[in-house]
Coordinates of C-alpha atoms and ligand atoms in Angstrom, one line a residue:
X211 CA -17.1 27.9 5.8
X212 CA -13.9 28.8 7.0
X213 CA -12.1 27.7 3.6
X214 CA -12.6 26.3 0.2
X215 CA -11.1 23.6 -0.8
X216 CA -10.9 22.9 -4.3
X217 CA -9.4 19.4 -4.7
X218 CA -8.9 17.6 -8.4
X219 CA -9.4 14.2 -9.4
X220 CA -11.3 13.9 -6.0
X221 CA -13.3 11.1 -7.6
X222 CA -10.3 8.0 -8.3
X223 CA -8.7 6.3 -6.3
X224 CA -6.1 8.5 -3.7
X225 CA -8.3 11.1 -5.0
X226 CA -11.9 9.5 -3.6
X227 CA -10.0 9.0 0.2
X228 CA -8.8 13.1 0.7
X229 CA -12.5 13.6 -0.3
X230 CA -13.6 11.2 3.0
X231 CA -10.8 11.7 4.8
X232 CA -11.2 15.8 4.0
X233 CA -15.1 15.6 4.1
X234 CA -15.6 14.3 7.1
X235 CA -12.2 16.1 9.5
X236 CA -12.7 19.6 8.6
X237 CA -16.6 19.9 8.5
X238 CA -16.3 24.0 8.1
X239 CA -14.6 23.5 5.0
X240 CA -16.2 23.5 1.5
X241 CA -15.3 20.7 -0.7
X242 CA -15.5 20.8 -4.0
X243 CA -15.0 17.5 -6.2
X244 CA -13.6 18.5 -9.7
X245 CA -13.5 15.2 -11.3
X246 CA -14.2 15.0 -15.5
X247 CA -15.5 10.5 -14.5
X248 CA -12.7 9.2 -17.4
X249 CA -13.3 5.7 -16.9
X250 CA -11.3 6.0 -13.8
X251 CA -13.5 8.4 -12.6
X252 CA -15.9 6.1 -10.5
X253 CA -19.2 8.1 -7.6
X254 CA -20.1 5.2 -6.1
X255 CA -15.9 5.5 -4.3
X256 CA -17.8 8.4 -2.4
X257 CA -20.8 7.2 -1.6
X258 CA -20.6 7.3 2.2
X259 CA -20.0 11.3 2.1
X260 CA -21.8 12.5 -1.4
X261 CA -25.1 13.8 1.2
X262 CA -22.6 15.4 3.6
X263 CA -23.5 19.5 3.4
X264 CA -20.4 20.5 3.5
X265 CA -19.4 18.7 -0.1
X266 CA -20.0 19.8 -4.2
X267 CA -19.1 17.5 -6.8
X268 CA -19.0 19.6 -9.9
X269 CA -18.3 17.2 -13.7
X270 CA -15.9 19.1 -15.1
X271 CA -12.6 18.8 -17.3
X272 CA -9.6 20.5 -16.3
X273 CA -8.7 20.4 -20.2
X274 CA -11.6 22.5 -20.4
X275 CA -9.8 26.0 -20.6
X276 CA -13.5 28.4 -19.6
X277 CA -14.1 25.5 -17.2
X278 CA -12.2 26.4 -15.1
X279 CA -12.1 30.2 -15.3
X280 CA -15.4 29.1 -14.8
X281 CA -15.3 27.6 -11.7
X282 CA -12.1 29.3 -10.3
X283 CA -14.1 32.5 -10.8
X284 CA -17.7 30.9 -9.2
X285 CA -16.0 29.3 -5.5
X286 CA -13.0 31.5 -5.0
X287 CA -11.3 28.9 -4.3
X288 CA -8.7 28.9 -1.1
X289 CA -6.3 26.4 -2.0
X290 CA -6.4 24.3 -4.8
X291 CA -4.8 19.7 -4.3
X292 CA -4.4 18.7 -7.0
X293 CA -4.9 14.7 -8.3
X294 CA -6.8 15.1 -11.2
X295 CA -4.3 12.9 -13.7
X296 CA -4.3 10.1 -16.7
X297 CA -2.4 7.8 -13.9
X298 CA -1.9 4.0 -16.0
X299 CA 1.9 3.3 -17.5
X300 CA 0.9 1.9 -19.5
X301 CA -2.0 4.0 -21.2
X302 CA 0.7 6.2 -22.3
X303 CA 3.2 4.0 -23.6
X304 CA -0.3 3.5 -26.4
X305 CA -1.4 7.0 -26.3
X306 CA 1.3 9.6 -24.4
X307 CA -1.3 12.6 -25.5
X308 CA -3.4 11.9 -23.0
X309 CA -1.5 12.3 -20.5
X310 CA 0.3 15.0 -22.0
X311 CA -3.5 17.0 -22.5
X312 CA -4.7 16.6 -19.2
X313 CA -1.3 16.0 -17.3
X314 CA 0.7 19.0 -19.4
X315 CA -2.0 21.4 -20.7
X316 CA -5.1 20.3 -17.8
X317 CA -1.8 21.6 -15.1
X318 CA -1.1 24.9 -16.6
X319 CA -5.3 25.8 -16.9
X320 CA -5.6 25.1 -13.3
X321 CA -2.5 27.1 -12.6
X322 CA -3.2 30.2 -14.6
X323 CA -7.2 30.1 -13.1
X324 CA -5.6 30.3 -9.4
X325 CA -2.9 32.7 -10.4
X326 CA -5.9 35.2 -11.6
X327 CA -7.9 34.8 -8.7
X328 CA -5.6 35.4 -6.5
X329 CA -3.6 37.8 -7.5
X330 CA -4.0 39.8 -6.0
X331 CA -4.0 38.5 -1.8
X332 CA -1.9 35.7 -2.9
X333 CA -0.5 35.4 1.3
X334 CA -3.4 32.8 2.5
X335 CA -4.0 30.5 -1.2
X336 CA -2.3 27.5 -1.8
X337 CA -2.0 25.2 -5.1
X338 CA -1.0 21.8 -3.7
X339 CA -0.5 19.3 -6.3
X340 CA 0.1 15.7 -6.0
X341 CA 3.3 14.4 -8.3
X342 CA 5.1 10.5 -8.1
X343 CA 8.0 9.0 -7.1
X344 CA 8.4 8.0 -11.2
X345 CA 10.2 12.1 -11.9
X346 CA 13.3 10.3 -10.9
X347 CA 13.2 8.0 -13.1
X348 CA 14.9 4.9 -12.0
X349 CA 17.1 2.8 -9.7
X350 CA 19.7 -0.1 -8.9
X351 CA 19.7 -2.2 -6.7
X352 CA 20.8 0.1 -4.4
X353 CA 19.7 3.8 -3.1
X354 CA 16.7 6.4 -3.1
X355 CA 15.3 9.5 -4.6
X356 CA 15.3 12.3 -2.3
X357 CA 13.5 16.1 -2.9
X358 CA 16.8 16.9 -4.1
X359 CA 17.5 14.0 -6.7
X360 CA 17.3 14.8 -10.0
X361 CA 14.6 14.9 -12.8
X362 CA 15.3 11.5 -15.3
X363 CA 11.4 10.6 -16.8
X364 CA 11.8 7.5 -18.8
X365 CA 7.6 6.6 -19.6
X366 CA 4.8 9.3 -21.2
X367 CA 3.9 9.6 -18.3
X368 CA 6.4 9.9 -16.1
X369 CA 7.9 12.7 -18.0
X370 CA 4.2 14.8 -18.3
X371 CA 3.8 14.6 -14.3
X372 CA 7.4 15.7 -14.2
X373 CA 6.3 18.7 -16.7
X374 CA 3.8 19.4 -14.8
X375 CA 6.0 19.8 -11.1
X376 CA 8.2 22.6 -14.1
X377 CA 5.0 24.6 -14.4
X378 CA 3.7 24.5 -10.6
X379 CA 7.4 25.8 -10.0
X380 CA 7.8 27.8 -12.5
X381 CA 4.8 29.5 -12.1
X382 CA 5.4 30.1 -7.9
X383 CA 8.7 32.2 -9.6
X384 CA 7.3 34.4 -12.4
X385 CA 4.0 34.6 -10.9
X386 CA 4.5 33.9 -6.9
X387 CA 2.0 31.5 -6.8
X388 CA 2.0 29.8 -3.4
X389 CA 2.4 26.5 -4.0
X390 CA 3.1 22.7 -2.4
X391 CA 3.7 19.9 -4.4
X392 CA 4.3 16.2 -2.2
X393 CA 6.2 13.4 -5.0
X394 CA 4.2 9.2 -3.2
X395 CA 5.8 6.1 -4.0
X396 CA 3.1 3.2 -4.9
X397 CA -0.6 3.4 -3.3
X398 CA -2.0 0.3 -2.6
X399 CA -5.8 -0.6 -0.8
X400 CA -10.0 -0.3 -1.7
X401 CA -11.8 1.8 -4.4
X402 CA -7.4 1.0 -7.1
X403 CA -8.5 0.4 -10.8
X404 CA -8.4 -2.6 -12.1
X405 CA -5.8 -2.1 -14.8
X406 CA -3.3 -1.1 -11.6
X407 CA -0.8 -4.6 -10.7
X408 CA -2.3 -5.5 -7.7
X409 CA -6.3 -5.7 -7.9
X410 CA -5.5 -6.9 -10.7
X411 CA -4.3 -9.7 -9.5
X412 CA -6.7 -10.2 -6.9
X413 CA -9.4 -10.0 -9.3
X414 CA -7.5 -12.5 -11.5
X415 CA -6.6 -15.3 -8.6
X416 CA -10.2 -14.3 -7.4
X417 CA -11.6 -16.3 -11.1
X418 CA -8.8 -18.1 -11.9
X419 CA -7.4 -16.1 -14.3
X420 CA -3.8 -15.5 -15.1
X421 CA -1.7 -12.7 -13.0
X422 CA 0.4 -11.2 -15.4
X423 CA 4.1 -10.7 -14.6
X424 CA 5.7 -7.8 -16.8
X425 CA 9.7 -9.9 -17.3
X426 CA 11.5 -11.4 -15.1
X427 CA 9.1 -9.9 -11.7
X428 CA 12.4 -8.6 -10.6
X429 CA 11.8 -5.0 -11.1
X430 CA 10.7 -3.6 -7.7
X431 CA 8.2 -0.4 -6.6
X432 CA 8.0 1.2 -2.6
X433 CA 4.0 0.0 -1.4
X434 CA 1.7 2.3 0.8
X435 CA -2.1 2.2 1.4
X436 CA -4.1 5.1 0.3
X437 CA -5.4 6.3 3.1
X438 CA -1.8 7.2 4.6
X439 CA -0.8 8.8 1.5
X440 CA -4.1 11.0 2.1
X441 CA -3.0 11.7 5.8
X442 CA 0.3 13.5 4.1
X443 CA -2.1 14.5 2.0
X444 CA -3.9 16.6 4.9
X445 CA -0.8 17.2 7.1
X446 CA 1.1 19.3 3.5
X447 CA -1.9 20.7 2.9
X448 CA -1.9 22.0 6.0
X449 CA 2.0 22.6 7.2
X450 CA 4.2 21.9 4.6
X451 CA 6.1 25.5 3.9
X452 CA 5.1 27.7 1.0
X453 CA 7.8 26.6 -2.1
X454 CA 8.4 22.6 -0.7
X455 CA 8.5 20.0 -2.2
X456 CA 7.9 16.5 -0.1
X457 CA 8.2 12.4 -1.2
X458 CA 6.1 9.4 0.5
X459 CA 6.9 6.5 0.5
X460 CA 6.1 3.5 2.7
X461 CA 10.0 1.5 3.7
X462 CA 8.5 -1.0 2.1
X463 CA 9.9 -2.2 -1.2
X464 CA 8.7 -5.3 -2.9
X465 CA 10.6 -7.1 -5.6
X466 CA 6.9 -8.2 -8.4
X467 CA 6.9 -11.1 -8.3
X468 CA 7.7 -11.6 -4.6
X469 CA 4.1 -9.6 -3.6
X470 CA 2.2 -11.5 -6.2
X471 CA 3.0 -15.0 -3.4
X472 CA 2.9 -12.9 -1.1
X473 CA -1.1 -11.7 -2.7
X474 CA -1.8 -15.3 -3.6
X475 CA -0.8 -16.5 -0.1
X476 CA -3.5 -14.2 1.5
X477 CA -5.8 -15.0 -0.6
X478 CA -6.1 -19.0 -1.3
X479 CA -6.6 -18.7 3.0
X480 CA -9.1 -16.5 2.8
X481 CA -11.0 -18.0 -0.1
X482 CA -10.8 -21.0 2.0
X483 CA -7.7 -23.0 -1.5
X484 CA -5.7 -25.2 -0.4
X485 CA -2.1 -22.9 -0.3
X486 CA 0.0 -22.7 -3.3
X487 CA -3.2 -23.1 -5.6
X488 CA -3.3 -19.3 -6.6
X489 CA 1.0 -19.9 -7.4
X490 CA 0.0 -21.7 -10.3
X491 CA -2.0 -18.8 -11.7
X492 CA 1.5 -16.8 -12.2
X493 CA 2.0 -15.9 -16.2
X494 CA 5.4 -14.1 -17.2
X495 CA 4.3 -12.2 -20.2
X496 CA 6.1 -9.7 -22.7
X497 CA 7.5 -6.5 -20.5
X498 CA 7.0 -3.3 -20.2
X499 CA 8.5 -1.2 -23.2
X500 CA 11.0 1.0 -21.0
X501 CA 10.6 -0.2 -17.8
X502 CA 12.0 1.5 -14.3
X503 CA 13.0 -1.4 -12.5
X504 CA 13.3 -0.2 -8.5
X505 CA 11.7 2.9 -7.0
X506 CA 12.6 3.6 -3.7
X507 CA 11.9 7.0 -1.5
X508 CA 13.4 8.6 1.0
X509 CA 10.7 10.5 3.1
X510 CA 12.9 11.4 6.1
X511 CA 12.1 15.1 5.1
X512 CA 8.1 14.0 5.9
X513 CA 8.7 12.5 8.4
X514 CA 11.1 14.8 10.7
X515 CA 10.2 18.4 9.4
X516 CA 5.6 17.3 9.6
X517 CA 5.8 13.9 11.9
X518 CA 4.4 11.7 9.7
X519 CA 4.4 8.4 9.0
X520 CA 3.2 5.0 7.7
X521 CA -0.4 3.7 10.3
X522 CA 0.1 0.4 8.9
X523 CA 2.7 -2.7 9.1
X524 CA 2.5 -3.7 4.8
X525 CA 1.0 -8.1 6.4
X526 CA -2.6 -5.3 7.7
X527 CA -2.9 -2.8 4.5
X528 CA -3.0 -6.3 2.2
X529 CA -5.5 -8.3 4.0
X530 CA -7.4 -5.3 4.6
X531 CA -7.3 -4.9 0.8
X532 CA -7.4 -8.4 -0.1
X533 CA -10.6 -8.2 2.2
X534 CA -12.3 -5.6 0.7
X535 CA -12.4 -6.1 -2.6
X536 CA -13.6 -9.7 -2.1
X537 CA -16.3 -8.0 0.1
X538 CA -16.8 -5.2 -2.3
X539 CA -18.1 -7.9 -5.2
X540 CA -20.3 -5.9 -7.0
X541 CA -18.0 -2.5 -6.6
X542 CA -15.5 -4.2 -8.9
X543 CA -18.3 -6.0 -11.1
X544 CA -19.3 -2.0 -12.3
X545 CA -15.7 -1.1 -13.1
X546 CA -15.8 -4.2 -15.9
X547 CA -18.7 -4.3 -17.0
X548 CA -17.6 -1.1 -18.8
X549 CA -14.7 -0.5 -20.5
X550 CA -12.7 -3.0 -19.1
X551 CA -13.0 -6.0 -21.6
X552 CA -12.3 -4.3 -24.5
X553 CA -8.7 -3.0 -22.9
X554 CA -7.8 -5.8 -21.0
X555 CA -7.6 -7.4 -24.3
X556 CA -5.6 -4.4 -26.0
X557 CA -3.7 -5.0 -23.4
X558 CA -2.9 -8.7 -22.9
X559 CA -3.7 -11.1 -25.5
X560 CA -0.8 -10.5 -27.2
X561 CA 2.0 -11.0 -24.2
Ligands
NAD194 P1 -7.2 7.8 -11.1 O1 -7.1 7.1 -12.0 O2 -7.2 7.0 -10.2 O3 -7.9 9.1 -10.4 C1 -7.4 9.4 -11.7 C2 -9.2 10.8 -11.6 O4 -8.4 12.2 -12.4 C3 -9.5 10.4 -11.9 O5 -11.0 10.7 -11.4 C4 -10.6 10.1 -13.6 O6 -12.3 11.2 -13.7 C5 -10.3 11.9 -12.8 N1 -8.9 12.7 -14.4 C6 -8.2 12.3 -15.4 N2 -9.0 13.1 -16.3 C7 -9.5 13.7 -16.5 C8 -9.1 15.5 -16.8 N3 -8.7 15.6 -17.6 N4 -10.2 16.5 -16.0 C9 -11.3 16.6 -14.5 N5 -11.0 14.9 -13.9 C10 -10.0 14.1 -14.4 O7 -5.6 7.8 -11.0 P2 -4.6 7.4 -8.8 O8 -4.5 6.9 -8.2 O9 -5.6 7.6 -7.4 O10 -3.9 8.8 -9.2 C11 -4.2 10.1 -8.7 C12 -2.6 11.0 -8.2 O11 -1.5 10.6 -7.6 C13 -2.0 11.5 -10.0 O12 -1.9 13.0 -9.9 C14 -1.7 10.3 -9.9 O13 -0.2 10.9 -11.5 C15 -0.6 10.4 -8.5 N6 -0.6 9.6 -7.6 C16 -1.0 8.0 -7.8 C17 -0.3 6.7 -7.3 C18 -0.7 5.8 -7.5 O14 0.2 4.9 -7.0 N7 -2.0 5.6 -7.3 C19 0.9 7.2 -6.0 C20 1.8 8.7 -7.2 C21 1.1 9.1 -6.8
DAU195 O1 5.6 5.0 -8.2 C1 4.3 5.9 -8.4 C2 2.6 5.4 -9.7 O2 3.2 3.7 -8.6 C3 2.2 6.0 -9.4 O3 2.1 7.6 -9.5 C4 0.9 5.7 -11.5 O4 0.1 5.9 -11.1 C5 0.6 4.0 -10.4 O5 0.1 3.0 -12.2 C6 1.8 3.4 -10.5 O6 3.0 3.1 -11.7 P1 3.2 1.8 -11.3 O7 3.5 1.1 -13.3 O8 4.8 1.1 -10.4 O9 2.4 0.4 -11.2 P2 1.5 -0.4 -11.7 O10 0.4 -1.3 -11.0 O11 0.7 -0.9 -13.0 O12 2.7 -1.7 -11.8 C7 3.7 -2.2 -10.4 C8 4.3 -2.8 -10.7 O13 4.0 -4.5 -12.1 C9 5.0 -2.8 -12.1 O14 6.8 -2.9 -12.2 C10 4.9 -3.7 -13.6 C11 4.6 -4.7 -13.2 N1 2.9 -4.8 -13.5 C12 2.0 -4.3 -14.1 C13 1.0 -4.7 -14.5 C14 0.2 -3.7 -14.6 C15 3.0 -6.8 -14.3 O15 3.6 -7.1 -14.3 N2 1.7 -6.8 -15.0 C16 0.5 -5.6 -14.5 O16 -0.5 -6.4 -15.3

């Protein structure tokens, strides 16, 4: 094996697409997937590659310092792609400490372990921290987040991610730890946990349940197909410059209400329902506390320096996504059979 790459959070939504890409594209790399399998982690996401000889799953929690140190000493990874996180804003509002534990303390455990095993020969090593555009705060009707935009996180989730970004940079300046960071906009696609807007809407439309839209549905997000994010991660991991940050976005802004109307149209067609049927399910509910108005990413640095561009237009991406969820009913049923019902009623019943 030419390299050992430790991917954290590889059983989650984005992580599973990154693991699959790496395992298939680099047969001479040993790909380790370190994941605690929280409610968001699901090994079903990786069924197609689980028996590949260059892949190994390690169940472990990044908040467990001893376990993290042991894994680094045993496997001595050449690179880390760190995706493990608590990732849902609404959950961060009801339980902020879980986000501090995993996103901040967990990240510091990984940084310390990498520093300790890499200190003699750091030059060919790389700690790649996957972050979010939410660290930059909220935009008005115009403008874009660039890599120079000052951090202004406004939810417990984004504050925990911003904090972890600062930790990564501090470990670079203080301990010479080689790193890259990327900050990406909203992802969509197969295998996303249905607490997030798009899979939640698809699942509710399918079952003719109401589609909850926070506030007036005027908030804007910039949507990127998850495999395009995974491709950007591959590029940045291999060709990004040490110590640099790259923004990744879809250049694809939608208000939530327009996005949901679009999904309703695609679903009506896919399910042979009358045009307009699904839109009747739209229900405006109490707004998210501190709801960021608009995110929009300027990815020109990544596009110019590393020649990345999204491969899919939104029209095609959303049709593919709807089709995936409709074709993978068993995946959805497994995911919502556990604690999901309790979460759903806690989150939505009093709105
Ligand atoms: P996800 O919630 O789907 O998956 C997170 C994964 O991390 C799960 O497999 C979970 O089991 C694992 N995990 C959680 N806590 C852990 C712990 N303590 N130890 C080990 N593993 C743990 O998240 P996602 O949407 O795939 O996001 C992945 C990363 O990308 C996160 O860092 C997130 O901040 C970032 N990100 C997400 C988006 C998005 O739109 N989803 C956009 C930009 C950046
Ligand atoms: O921008 C990147 C971020 O995108 C990632 O860092 C996060 O991990 C990811 O969860 C996502 O955060 P958002 O809060 O933007 O995604 P979510 O799918 O939760 O919500 C998208 C928009 O839809 C947001 O404006 C809130 C709104 N929404 C969400 C839900 C779950 C609703 O109107 N109704 C809902 O039921």
